[in-house]
Coordinates of C-alpha atoms and ligand atoms in Angstrom, one line a residue:
X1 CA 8.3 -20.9 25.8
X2 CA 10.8 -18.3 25.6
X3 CA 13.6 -20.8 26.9
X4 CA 12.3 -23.4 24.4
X5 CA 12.9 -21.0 21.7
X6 CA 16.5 -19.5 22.7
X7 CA 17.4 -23.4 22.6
X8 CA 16.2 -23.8 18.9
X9 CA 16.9 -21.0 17.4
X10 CA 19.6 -19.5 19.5
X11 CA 20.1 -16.8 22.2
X12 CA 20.3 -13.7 19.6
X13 CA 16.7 -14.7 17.6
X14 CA 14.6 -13.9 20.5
X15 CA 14.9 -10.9 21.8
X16 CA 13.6 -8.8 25.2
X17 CA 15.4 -5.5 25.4
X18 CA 12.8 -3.1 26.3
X19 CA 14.2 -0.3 23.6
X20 CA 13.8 -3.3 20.9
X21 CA 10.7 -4.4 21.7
X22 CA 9.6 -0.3 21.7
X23 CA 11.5 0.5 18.6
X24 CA 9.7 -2.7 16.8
X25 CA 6.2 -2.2 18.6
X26 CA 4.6 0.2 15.9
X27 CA 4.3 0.7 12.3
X28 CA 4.7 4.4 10.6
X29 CA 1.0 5.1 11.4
X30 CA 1.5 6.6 14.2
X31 CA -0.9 4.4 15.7
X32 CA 0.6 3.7 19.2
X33 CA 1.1 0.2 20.3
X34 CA -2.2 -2.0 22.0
X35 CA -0.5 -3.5 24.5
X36 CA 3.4 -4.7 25.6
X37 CA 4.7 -7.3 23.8
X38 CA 6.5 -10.3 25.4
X39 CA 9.8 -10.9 23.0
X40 CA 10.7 -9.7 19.3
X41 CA 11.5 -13.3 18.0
X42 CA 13.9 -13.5 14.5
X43 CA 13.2 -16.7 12.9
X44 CA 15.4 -17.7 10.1
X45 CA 13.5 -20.2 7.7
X46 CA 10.3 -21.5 7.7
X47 CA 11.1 -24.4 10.4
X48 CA 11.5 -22.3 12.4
X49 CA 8.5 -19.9 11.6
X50 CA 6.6 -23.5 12.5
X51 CA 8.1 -23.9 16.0
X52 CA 6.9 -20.6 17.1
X53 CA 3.7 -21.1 16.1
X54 CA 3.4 -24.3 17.2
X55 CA 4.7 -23.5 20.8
X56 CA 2.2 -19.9 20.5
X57 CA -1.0 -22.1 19.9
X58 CA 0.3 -24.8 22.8
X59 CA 0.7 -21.9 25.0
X60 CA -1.9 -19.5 24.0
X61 CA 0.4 -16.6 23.1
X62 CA -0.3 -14.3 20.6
X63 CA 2.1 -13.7 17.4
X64 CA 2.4 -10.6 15.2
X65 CA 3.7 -11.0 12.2
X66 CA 6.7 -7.8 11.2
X67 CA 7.9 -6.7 8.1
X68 CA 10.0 -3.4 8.0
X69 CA 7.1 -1.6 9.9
X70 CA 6.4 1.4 7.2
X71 CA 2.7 0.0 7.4
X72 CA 0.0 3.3 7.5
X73 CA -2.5 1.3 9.5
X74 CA -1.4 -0.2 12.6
X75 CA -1.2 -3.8 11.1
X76 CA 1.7 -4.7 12.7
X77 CA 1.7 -2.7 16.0
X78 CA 2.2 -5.0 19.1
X79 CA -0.8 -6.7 21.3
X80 CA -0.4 -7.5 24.9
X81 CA 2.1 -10.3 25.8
X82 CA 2.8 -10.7 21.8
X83 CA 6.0 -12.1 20.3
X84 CA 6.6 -9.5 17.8
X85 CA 8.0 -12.2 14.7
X86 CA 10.2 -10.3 12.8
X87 CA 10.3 -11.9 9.0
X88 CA 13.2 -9.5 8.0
X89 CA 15.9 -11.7 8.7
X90 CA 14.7 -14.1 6.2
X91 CA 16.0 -12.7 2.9
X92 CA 17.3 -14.5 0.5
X93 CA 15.9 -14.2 -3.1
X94 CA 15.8 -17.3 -3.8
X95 CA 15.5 -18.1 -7.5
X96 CA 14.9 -16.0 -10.6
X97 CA 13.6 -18.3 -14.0
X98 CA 13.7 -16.5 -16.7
X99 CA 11.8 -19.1 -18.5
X100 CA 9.0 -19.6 -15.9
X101 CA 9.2 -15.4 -15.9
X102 CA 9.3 -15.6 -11.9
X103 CA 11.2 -15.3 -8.8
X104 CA 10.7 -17.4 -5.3
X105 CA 11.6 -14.9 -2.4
X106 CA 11.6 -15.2 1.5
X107 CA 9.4 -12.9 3.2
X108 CA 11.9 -10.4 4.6
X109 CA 13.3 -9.5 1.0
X110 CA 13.0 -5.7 0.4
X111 CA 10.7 -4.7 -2.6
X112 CA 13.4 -3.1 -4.5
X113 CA 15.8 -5.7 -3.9
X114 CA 13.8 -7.7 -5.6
X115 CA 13.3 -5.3 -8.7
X116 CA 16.7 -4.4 -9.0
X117 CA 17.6 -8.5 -9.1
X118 CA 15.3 -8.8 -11.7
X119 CA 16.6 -5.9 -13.8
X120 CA 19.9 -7.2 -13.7
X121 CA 18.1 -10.0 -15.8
X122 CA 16.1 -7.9 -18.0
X123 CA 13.0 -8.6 -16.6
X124 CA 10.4 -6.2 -14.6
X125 CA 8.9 -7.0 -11.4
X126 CA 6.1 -4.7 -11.6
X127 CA 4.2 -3.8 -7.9
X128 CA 6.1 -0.4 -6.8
X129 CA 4.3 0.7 -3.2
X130 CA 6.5 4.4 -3.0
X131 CA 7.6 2.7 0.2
X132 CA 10.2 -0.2 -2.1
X133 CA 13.0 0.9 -0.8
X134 CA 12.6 -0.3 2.5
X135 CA 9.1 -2.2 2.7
X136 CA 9.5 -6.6 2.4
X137 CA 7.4 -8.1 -0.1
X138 CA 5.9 -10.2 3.3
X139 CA 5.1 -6.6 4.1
X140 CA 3.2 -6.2 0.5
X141 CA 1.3 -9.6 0.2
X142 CA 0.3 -9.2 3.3
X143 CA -0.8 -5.6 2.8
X144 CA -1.8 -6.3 -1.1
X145 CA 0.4 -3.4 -1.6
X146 CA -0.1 -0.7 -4.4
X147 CA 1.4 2.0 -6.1
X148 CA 1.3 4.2 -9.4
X149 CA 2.4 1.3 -11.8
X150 CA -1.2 -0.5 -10.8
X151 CA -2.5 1.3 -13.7
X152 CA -1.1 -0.6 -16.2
X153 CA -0.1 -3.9 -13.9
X154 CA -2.4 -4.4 -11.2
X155 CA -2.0 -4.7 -7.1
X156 CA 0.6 -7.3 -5.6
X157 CA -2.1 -10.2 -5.6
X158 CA -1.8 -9.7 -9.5
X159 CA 1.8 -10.3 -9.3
X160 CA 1.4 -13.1 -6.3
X161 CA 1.5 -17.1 -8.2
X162 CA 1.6 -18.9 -4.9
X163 CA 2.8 -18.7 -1.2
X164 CA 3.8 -21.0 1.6
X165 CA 2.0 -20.3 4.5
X166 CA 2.6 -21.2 8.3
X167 CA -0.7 -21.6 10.0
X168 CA -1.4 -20.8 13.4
X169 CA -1.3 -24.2 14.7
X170 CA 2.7 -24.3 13.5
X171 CA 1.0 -26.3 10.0
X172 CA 2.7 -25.3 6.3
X173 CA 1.0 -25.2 3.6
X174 CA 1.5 -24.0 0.1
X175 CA -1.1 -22.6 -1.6
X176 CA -1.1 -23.6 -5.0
X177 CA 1.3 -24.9 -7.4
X178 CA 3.1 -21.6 -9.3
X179 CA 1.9 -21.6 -12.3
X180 CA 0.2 -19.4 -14.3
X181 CA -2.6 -21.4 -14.4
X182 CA -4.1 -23.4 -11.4
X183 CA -8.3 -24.2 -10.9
X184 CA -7.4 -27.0 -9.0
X185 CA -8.7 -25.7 -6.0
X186 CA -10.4 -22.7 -3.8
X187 CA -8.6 -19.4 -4.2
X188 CA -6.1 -19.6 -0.9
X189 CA -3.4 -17.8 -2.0
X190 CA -5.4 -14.6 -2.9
X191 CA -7.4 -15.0 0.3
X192 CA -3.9 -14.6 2.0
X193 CA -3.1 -11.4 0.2
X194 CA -3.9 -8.5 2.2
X195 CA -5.0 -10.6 5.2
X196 CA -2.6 -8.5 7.4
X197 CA -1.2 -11.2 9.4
X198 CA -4.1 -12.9 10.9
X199 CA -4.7 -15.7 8.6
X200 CA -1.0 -17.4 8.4
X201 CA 2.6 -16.3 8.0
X202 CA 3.5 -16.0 4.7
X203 CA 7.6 -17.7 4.2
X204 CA 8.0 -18.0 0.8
X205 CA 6.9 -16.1 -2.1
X206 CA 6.6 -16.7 -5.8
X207 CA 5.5 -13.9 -8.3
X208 CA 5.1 -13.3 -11.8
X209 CA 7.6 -11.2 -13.4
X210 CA 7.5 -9.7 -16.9
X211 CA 10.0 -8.3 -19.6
X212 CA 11.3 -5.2 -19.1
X213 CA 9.5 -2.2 -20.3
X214 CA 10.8 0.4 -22.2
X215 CA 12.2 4.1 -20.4
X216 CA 9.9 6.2 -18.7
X217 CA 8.3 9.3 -20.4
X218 CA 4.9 11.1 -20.5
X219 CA 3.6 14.5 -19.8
X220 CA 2.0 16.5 -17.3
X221 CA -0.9 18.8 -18.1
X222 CA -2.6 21.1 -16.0
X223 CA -5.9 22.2 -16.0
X224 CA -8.3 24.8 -14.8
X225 CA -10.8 22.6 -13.2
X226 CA -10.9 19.1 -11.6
X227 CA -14.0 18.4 -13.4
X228 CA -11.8 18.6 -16.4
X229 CA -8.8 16.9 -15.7
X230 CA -10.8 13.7 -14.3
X231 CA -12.8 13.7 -17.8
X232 CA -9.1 13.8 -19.3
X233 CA -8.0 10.9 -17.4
X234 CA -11.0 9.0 -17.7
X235 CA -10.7 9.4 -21.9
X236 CA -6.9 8.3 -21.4
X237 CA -8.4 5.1 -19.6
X238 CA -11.2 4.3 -22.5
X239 CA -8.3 4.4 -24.8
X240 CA -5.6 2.0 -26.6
X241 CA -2.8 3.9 -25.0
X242 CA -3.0 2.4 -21.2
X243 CA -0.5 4.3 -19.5
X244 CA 1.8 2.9 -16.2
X245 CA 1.0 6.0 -14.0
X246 CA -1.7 8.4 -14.3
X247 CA -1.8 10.8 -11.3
X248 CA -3.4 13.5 -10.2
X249 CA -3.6 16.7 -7.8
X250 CA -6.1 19.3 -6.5
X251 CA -5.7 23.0 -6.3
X252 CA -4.8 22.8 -2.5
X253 CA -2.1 19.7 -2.6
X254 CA -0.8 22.3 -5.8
X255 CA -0.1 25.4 -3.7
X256 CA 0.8 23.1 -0.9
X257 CA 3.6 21.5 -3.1
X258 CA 4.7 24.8 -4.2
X259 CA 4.8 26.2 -1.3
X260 CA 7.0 23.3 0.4
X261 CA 8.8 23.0 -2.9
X262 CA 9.3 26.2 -5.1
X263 CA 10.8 24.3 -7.5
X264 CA 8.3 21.2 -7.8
X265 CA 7.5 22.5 -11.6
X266 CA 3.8 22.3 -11.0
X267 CA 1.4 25.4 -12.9
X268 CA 1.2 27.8 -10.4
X269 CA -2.3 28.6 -11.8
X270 CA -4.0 25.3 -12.0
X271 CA -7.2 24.0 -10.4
X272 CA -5.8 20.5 -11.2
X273 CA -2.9 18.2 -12.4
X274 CA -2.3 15.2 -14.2
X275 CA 0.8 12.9 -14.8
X276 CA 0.5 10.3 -17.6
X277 CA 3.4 8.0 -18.0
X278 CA 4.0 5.4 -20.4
X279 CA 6.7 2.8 -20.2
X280 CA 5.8 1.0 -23.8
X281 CA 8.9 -0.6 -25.0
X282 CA 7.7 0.3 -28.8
X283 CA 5.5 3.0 -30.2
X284 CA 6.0 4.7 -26.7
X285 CA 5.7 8.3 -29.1
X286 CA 1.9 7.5 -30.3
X287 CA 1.4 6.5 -26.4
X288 CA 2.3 10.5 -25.8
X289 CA 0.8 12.4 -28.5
X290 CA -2.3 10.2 -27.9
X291 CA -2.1 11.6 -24.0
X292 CA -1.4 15.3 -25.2
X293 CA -4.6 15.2 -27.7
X294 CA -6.5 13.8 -25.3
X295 CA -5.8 16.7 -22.3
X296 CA -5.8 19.3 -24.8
X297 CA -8.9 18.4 -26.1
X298 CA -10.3 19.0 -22.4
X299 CA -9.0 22.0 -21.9
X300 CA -5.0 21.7 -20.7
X301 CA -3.9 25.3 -20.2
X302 CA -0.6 23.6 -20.1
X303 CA 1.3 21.1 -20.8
X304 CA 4.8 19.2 -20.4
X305 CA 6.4 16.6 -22.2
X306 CA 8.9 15.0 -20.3
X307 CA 11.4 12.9 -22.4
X308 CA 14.0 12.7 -20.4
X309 CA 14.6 10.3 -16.9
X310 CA 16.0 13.3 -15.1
X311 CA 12.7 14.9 -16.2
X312 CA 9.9 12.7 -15.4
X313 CA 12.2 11.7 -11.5
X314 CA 11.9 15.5 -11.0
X315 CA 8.0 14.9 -12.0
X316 CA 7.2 11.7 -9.8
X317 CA 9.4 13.8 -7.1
X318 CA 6.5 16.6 -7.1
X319 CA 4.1 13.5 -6.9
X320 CA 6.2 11.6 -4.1
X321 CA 6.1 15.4 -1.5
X322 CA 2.3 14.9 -0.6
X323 CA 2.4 13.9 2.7
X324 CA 5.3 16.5 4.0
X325 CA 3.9 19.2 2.0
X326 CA 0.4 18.7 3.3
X327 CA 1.8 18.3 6.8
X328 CA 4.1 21.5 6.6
X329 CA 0.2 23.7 5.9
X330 CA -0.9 23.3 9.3
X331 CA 1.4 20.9 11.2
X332 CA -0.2 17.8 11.1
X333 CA -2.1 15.6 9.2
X334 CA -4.7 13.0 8.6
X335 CA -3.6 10.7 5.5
X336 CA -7.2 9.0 3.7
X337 CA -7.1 5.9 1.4
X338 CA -10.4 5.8 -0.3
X339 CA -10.7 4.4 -3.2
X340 CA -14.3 5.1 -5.4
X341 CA -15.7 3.8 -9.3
X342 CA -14.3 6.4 -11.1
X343 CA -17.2 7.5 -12.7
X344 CA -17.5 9.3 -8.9
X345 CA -14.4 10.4 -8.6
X346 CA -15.7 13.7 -9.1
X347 CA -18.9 13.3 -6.7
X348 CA -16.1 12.6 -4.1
X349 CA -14.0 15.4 -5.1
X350 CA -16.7 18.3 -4.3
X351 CA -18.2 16.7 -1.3
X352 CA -14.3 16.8 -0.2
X353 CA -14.5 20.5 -0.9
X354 CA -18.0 21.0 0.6
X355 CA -16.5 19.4 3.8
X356 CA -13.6 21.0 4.2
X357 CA -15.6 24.9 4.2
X358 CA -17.8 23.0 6.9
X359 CA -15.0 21.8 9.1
X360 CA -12.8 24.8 8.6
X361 CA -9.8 22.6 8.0
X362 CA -8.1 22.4 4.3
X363 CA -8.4 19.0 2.5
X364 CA -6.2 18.3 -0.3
X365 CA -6.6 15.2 -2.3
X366 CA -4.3 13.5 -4.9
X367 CA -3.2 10.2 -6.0
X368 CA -3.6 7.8 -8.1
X369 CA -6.8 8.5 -10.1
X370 CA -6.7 6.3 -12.7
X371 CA -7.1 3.4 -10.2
X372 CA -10.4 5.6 -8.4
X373 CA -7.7 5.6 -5.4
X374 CA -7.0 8.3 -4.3
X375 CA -5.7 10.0 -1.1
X376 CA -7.3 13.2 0.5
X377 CA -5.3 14.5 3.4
X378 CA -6.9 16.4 6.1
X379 CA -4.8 19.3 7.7
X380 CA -4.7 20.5 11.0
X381 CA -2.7 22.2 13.9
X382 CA -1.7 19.6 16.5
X383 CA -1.6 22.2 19.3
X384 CA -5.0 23.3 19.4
X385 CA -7.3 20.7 20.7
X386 CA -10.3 22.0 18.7
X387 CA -8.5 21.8 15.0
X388 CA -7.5 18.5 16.3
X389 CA -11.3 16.7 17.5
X390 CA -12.3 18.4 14.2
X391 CA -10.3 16.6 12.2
X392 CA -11.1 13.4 13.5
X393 CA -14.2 13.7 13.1
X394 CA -13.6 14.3 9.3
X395 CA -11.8 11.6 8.9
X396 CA -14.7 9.5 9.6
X397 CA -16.7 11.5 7.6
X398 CA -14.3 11.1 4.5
X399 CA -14.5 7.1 5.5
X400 CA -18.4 7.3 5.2
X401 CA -18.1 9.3 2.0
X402 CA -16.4 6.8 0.4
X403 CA -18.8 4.1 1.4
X404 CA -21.8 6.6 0.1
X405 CA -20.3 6.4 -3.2
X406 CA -20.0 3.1 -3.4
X407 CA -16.2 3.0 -2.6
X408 CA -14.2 1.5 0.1
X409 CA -12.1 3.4 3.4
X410 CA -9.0 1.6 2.2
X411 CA -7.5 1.2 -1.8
X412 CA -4.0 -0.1 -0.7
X413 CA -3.2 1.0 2.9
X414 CA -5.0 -2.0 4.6
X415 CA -7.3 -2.2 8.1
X416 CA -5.0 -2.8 10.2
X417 CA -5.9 -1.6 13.7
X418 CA -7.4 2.1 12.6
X419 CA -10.5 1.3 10.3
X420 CA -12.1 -1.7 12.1
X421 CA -15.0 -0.1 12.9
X422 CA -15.7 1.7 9.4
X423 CA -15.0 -1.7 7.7
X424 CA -17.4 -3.1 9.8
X425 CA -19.9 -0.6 8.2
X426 CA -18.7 -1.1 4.6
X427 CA -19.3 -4.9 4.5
X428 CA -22.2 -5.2 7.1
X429 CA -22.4 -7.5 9.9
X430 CA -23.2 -10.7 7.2
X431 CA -19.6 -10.5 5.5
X432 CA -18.1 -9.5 8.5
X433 CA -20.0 -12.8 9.8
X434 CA -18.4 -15.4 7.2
X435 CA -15.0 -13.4 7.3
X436 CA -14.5 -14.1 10.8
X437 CA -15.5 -17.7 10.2
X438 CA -12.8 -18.4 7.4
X439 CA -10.7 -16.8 10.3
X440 CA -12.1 -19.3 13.0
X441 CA -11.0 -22.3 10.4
X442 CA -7.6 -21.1 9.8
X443 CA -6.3 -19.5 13.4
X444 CA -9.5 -21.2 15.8
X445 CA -7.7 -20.2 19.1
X446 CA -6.8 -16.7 17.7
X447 CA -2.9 -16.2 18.5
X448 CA -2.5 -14.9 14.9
X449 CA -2.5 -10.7 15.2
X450 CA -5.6 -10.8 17.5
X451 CA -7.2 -7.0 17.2
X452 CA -6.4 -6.3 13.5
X453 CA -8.5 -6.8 10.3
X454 CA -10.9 -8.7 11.0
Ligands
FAD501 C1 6.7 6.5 2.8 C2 5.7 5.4 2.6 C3 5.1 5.2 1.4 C4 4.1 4.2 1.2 N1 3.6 4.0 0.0 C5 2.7 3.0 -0.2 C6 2.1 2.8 -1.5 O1 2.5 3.5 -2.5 N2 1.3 1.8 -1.7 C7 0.9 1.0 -0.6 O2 0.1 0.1 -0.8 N3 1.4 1.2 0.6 C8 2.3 2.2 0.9 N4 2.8 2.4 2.1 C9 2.4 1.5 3.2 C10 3.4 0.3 3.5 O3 4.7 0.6 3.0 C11 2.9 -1.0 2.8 O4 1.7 -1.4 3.4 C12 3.9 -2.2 2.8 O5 3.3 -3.2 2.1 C13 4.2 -2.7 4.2 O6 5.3 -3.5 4.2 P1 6.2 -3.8 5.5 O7 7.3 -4.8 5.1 O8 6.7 -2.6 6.1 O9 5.1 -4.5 6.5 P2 4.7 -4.2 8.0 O10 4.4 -2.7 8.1 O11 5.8 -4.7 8.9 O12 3.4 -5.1 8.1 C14 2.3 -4.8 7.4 C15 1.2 -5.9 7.7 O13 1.6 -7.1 7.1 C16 1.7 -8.1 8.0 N5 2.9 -8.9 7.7 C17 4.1 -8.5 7.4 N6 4.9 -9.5 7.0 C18 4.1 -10.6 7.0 C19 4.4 -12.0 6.7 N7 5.5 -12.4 6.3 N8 3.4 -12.9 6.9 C20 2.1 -12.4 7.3 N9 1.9 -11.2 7.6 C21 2.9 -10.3 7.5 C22 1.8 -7.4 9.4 O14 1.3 -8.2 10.4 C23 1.0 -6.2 9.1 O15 -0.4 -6.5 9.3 C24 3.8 3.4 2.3 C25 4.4 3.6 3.6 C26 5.3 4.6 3.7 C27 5.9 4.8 5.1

């Protein structure tokens, strides 16, 4: 097979250097690898995409599908005797229409590539995962990607028109026509969003873009309890004034910030924080004075109005330090994704607490509240083995919490190989049932990331 494909798509596409096929053998979950893989293969287009697949099925070899591996869930980690395909190579940008307001990429385009095109066009493509700079928007369909603009915009699959698609049997499909409108048949191209590689390799991507919004400004307010600064943020949410970020952070992500960062610029006091940004193009004034009325009437004991963009990067910066600032407290770290209604935000926010007295360990939680998403991260010192089973076993205790309050293990991070069994739980064995068969239809022989998702 391997021969086969040196002959079609040349000697340098498929690769078997051990140190390549370590260095591309895991994502940034720290997840290791299941198994060896055979070759890291580097199609081109979507011809070639076909011939691999087609000669994988024939020969029963299973494919991973790669984008630039910053993945937090082992999605793209390598099987045993996998050909690690590696989409990165294909990206070209394909075309922008300004009239159609959307842009046809290849897989291995990187998000902010992608955004900066369509800035130079004045138009706005909105999904920003705070991995754009080097995730591939392959990467991002396939994870359903978010970030702190889904506020206002919505996931990726809001931003995905329609996709071609090599199955596993080496077919290509597309999965609708790209328009804003399209009935005309079942919902495939959101069923391949976020299916992490095992339903079909996505080779072409069209999405939505919109006109560009206005500069970025907002304020920051913080509070002296949670309770109050989720009943802020829920009020914001109610409103008129939607705005594109709306963040927040506990008392301990606060000290930890300031303690990796002296000069973060968070209120040293605080119990809580929020960030409300708006990027309205008109009227962006009423958007803030709305936001400052609103925390002031819950109790802000401060509050910041950032005008400037120097301001509000410095702002998103103190945002952005959560995972090394949580990791510097004890020297390692669990990072959680749940994602609750946000009527329980706060439900989940003291049960966090309660746990972490139990467990002994400090959980910090922040992120992206006004989506119910948010991120708790549970510390711990790698070197002693106790700290370490412990905090294990609160991560699967955060995973079940979620599910008690009617949330999910996962907001935007995906399955990938670390949360099979608590997905299992959260859908039960019936959905798990009819997933699996939409799998069987579309990969029957199961060469297409075997182990992941589903
Ligand atoms: C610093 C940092 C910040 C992050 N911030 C965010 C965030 O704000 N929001 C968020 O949602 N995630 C975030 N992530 C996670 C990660 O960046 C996203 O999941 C991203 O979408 C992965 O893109 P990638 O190109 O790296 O894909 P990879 O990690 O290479 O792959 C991810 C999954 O997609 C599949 N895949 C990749 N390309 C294709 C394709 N063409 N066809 C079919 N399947 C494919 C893989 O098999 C795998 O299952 C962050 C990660 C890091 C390291």
């Amino acid at each position: 097979m391997l021969t086969q494909l040196r002959e079609s798509l040349g000697e340098q596409a498929v690769v078997t250097d051990p140190a390549v096929l370590a260095e591309r053998s895991h994502d940034r979950s720290g997840s290791p690898a299941v198994g060896a893989p055979l070759a890291v293969v580097r199609p081109r287009s979507t011809d070639q995409v076909s011939l691999v697949m087609r000669l994988a099925h024939a020969h029963d070899v299973p494919v991973v599908p790669q984008g630039a591996l910053t993945g937090l869930a082992g999605g793209a980690n390598a099987v045993p005797g996998a050909i690690l395909l590696d989409l990165t190579a294909m990206d070209q940008i394909l075309r922008i229409d300004p009239i159609d307001l959307a842009a046809v990429v290849q897989p291995g385009v990187i998000t902010a590539d992608l955004a900066a095109a369509a800035a130079e066009q004045d138009l706005f493509y909105a999904p920003d995962p705070a991995s754009a700079a080097e995730s591939t928007l392959g990467g991002n369909v396939a994870t359903n990607a978010g970030g702190m603009r889904c506020v206002k915009y919505g996931v990726t699959r809001d931003a995905v028109r329609s996709l071609e698609v090599v199955l596993a049997n080496g077919d290509v499909i597309r999965t609708s026509p790209p328009t804003v409108k399209a009935v005309g048949g079942l919902d495939l191209t959101s069923l391949l969003v976020g299916s992490e590689g095992t339903l079909g390799v996505i080779t072409e991507i069209t999405v939505g873009l919109l006109p560009a919004p206005g500069p970025v400004r907002g304020i920051t307010a913080g509070f002296s309890s949670s309770k109050a600064a989720l009943d802020a943020a829920n009020q914001i949410m109610a409103g008129p004034h939607r705005p594109s970020t709306l963040e927040f952070m506990d008392e301990v992500v606060i000290g930890a910030t300031l303690a990796y960062d002296p000069d973060a610029g968070l209120p040293t006091d605080a119990k809580a924080w929020l960030l409300v940004l708006t990027d309205a193009r008109t009227a962006a004034a009423d958007d803030i004075a709305s936001y400052v009325d609103v925390v002031r009437r819950h109790g802000a004991m401060r509050v910041d109005v950032a005008d400037d963009p120097d301001r509000v990067a410095e702002l998103l910066r103190a945002r952005r330090v959560l995972n090394p600032a949580m990791h510097a407290l004890r020297g390692d770290s669990l990072n959680e994704d749940v994602a609750v209604p946000r009527g329980r935000l706060f439900d989940l926010l003291v049960r966090l607490a309660e746990l972490s007295d139990q467990v002994g360990l400090p959980i910090g939680t922040a992120g992206h509240v006004g989506d119910g998403n948010l991120h708790p991260v549970i510390c711990f010192d790698p070197d002693d083995p106790d700290q370490v089973r412990t905090a294990h076993r609160t991560h699967e205790l955060v995973l079940g919490l979620a599910n008690e309050l009617g949330g999910t293990v996962t907001g935007e991070h995906g399955i990938g190989l670390e949360k099979l069994s608590a997905v299992d739980a959260e859908l039960g064995p019936r959905l798990r049932g009819l997933q699996r068969g939409i799998k069987d239809v579309l990969d029957p022989t199961g060469v297409l990331n075997p182990g992941k998702k589903l």
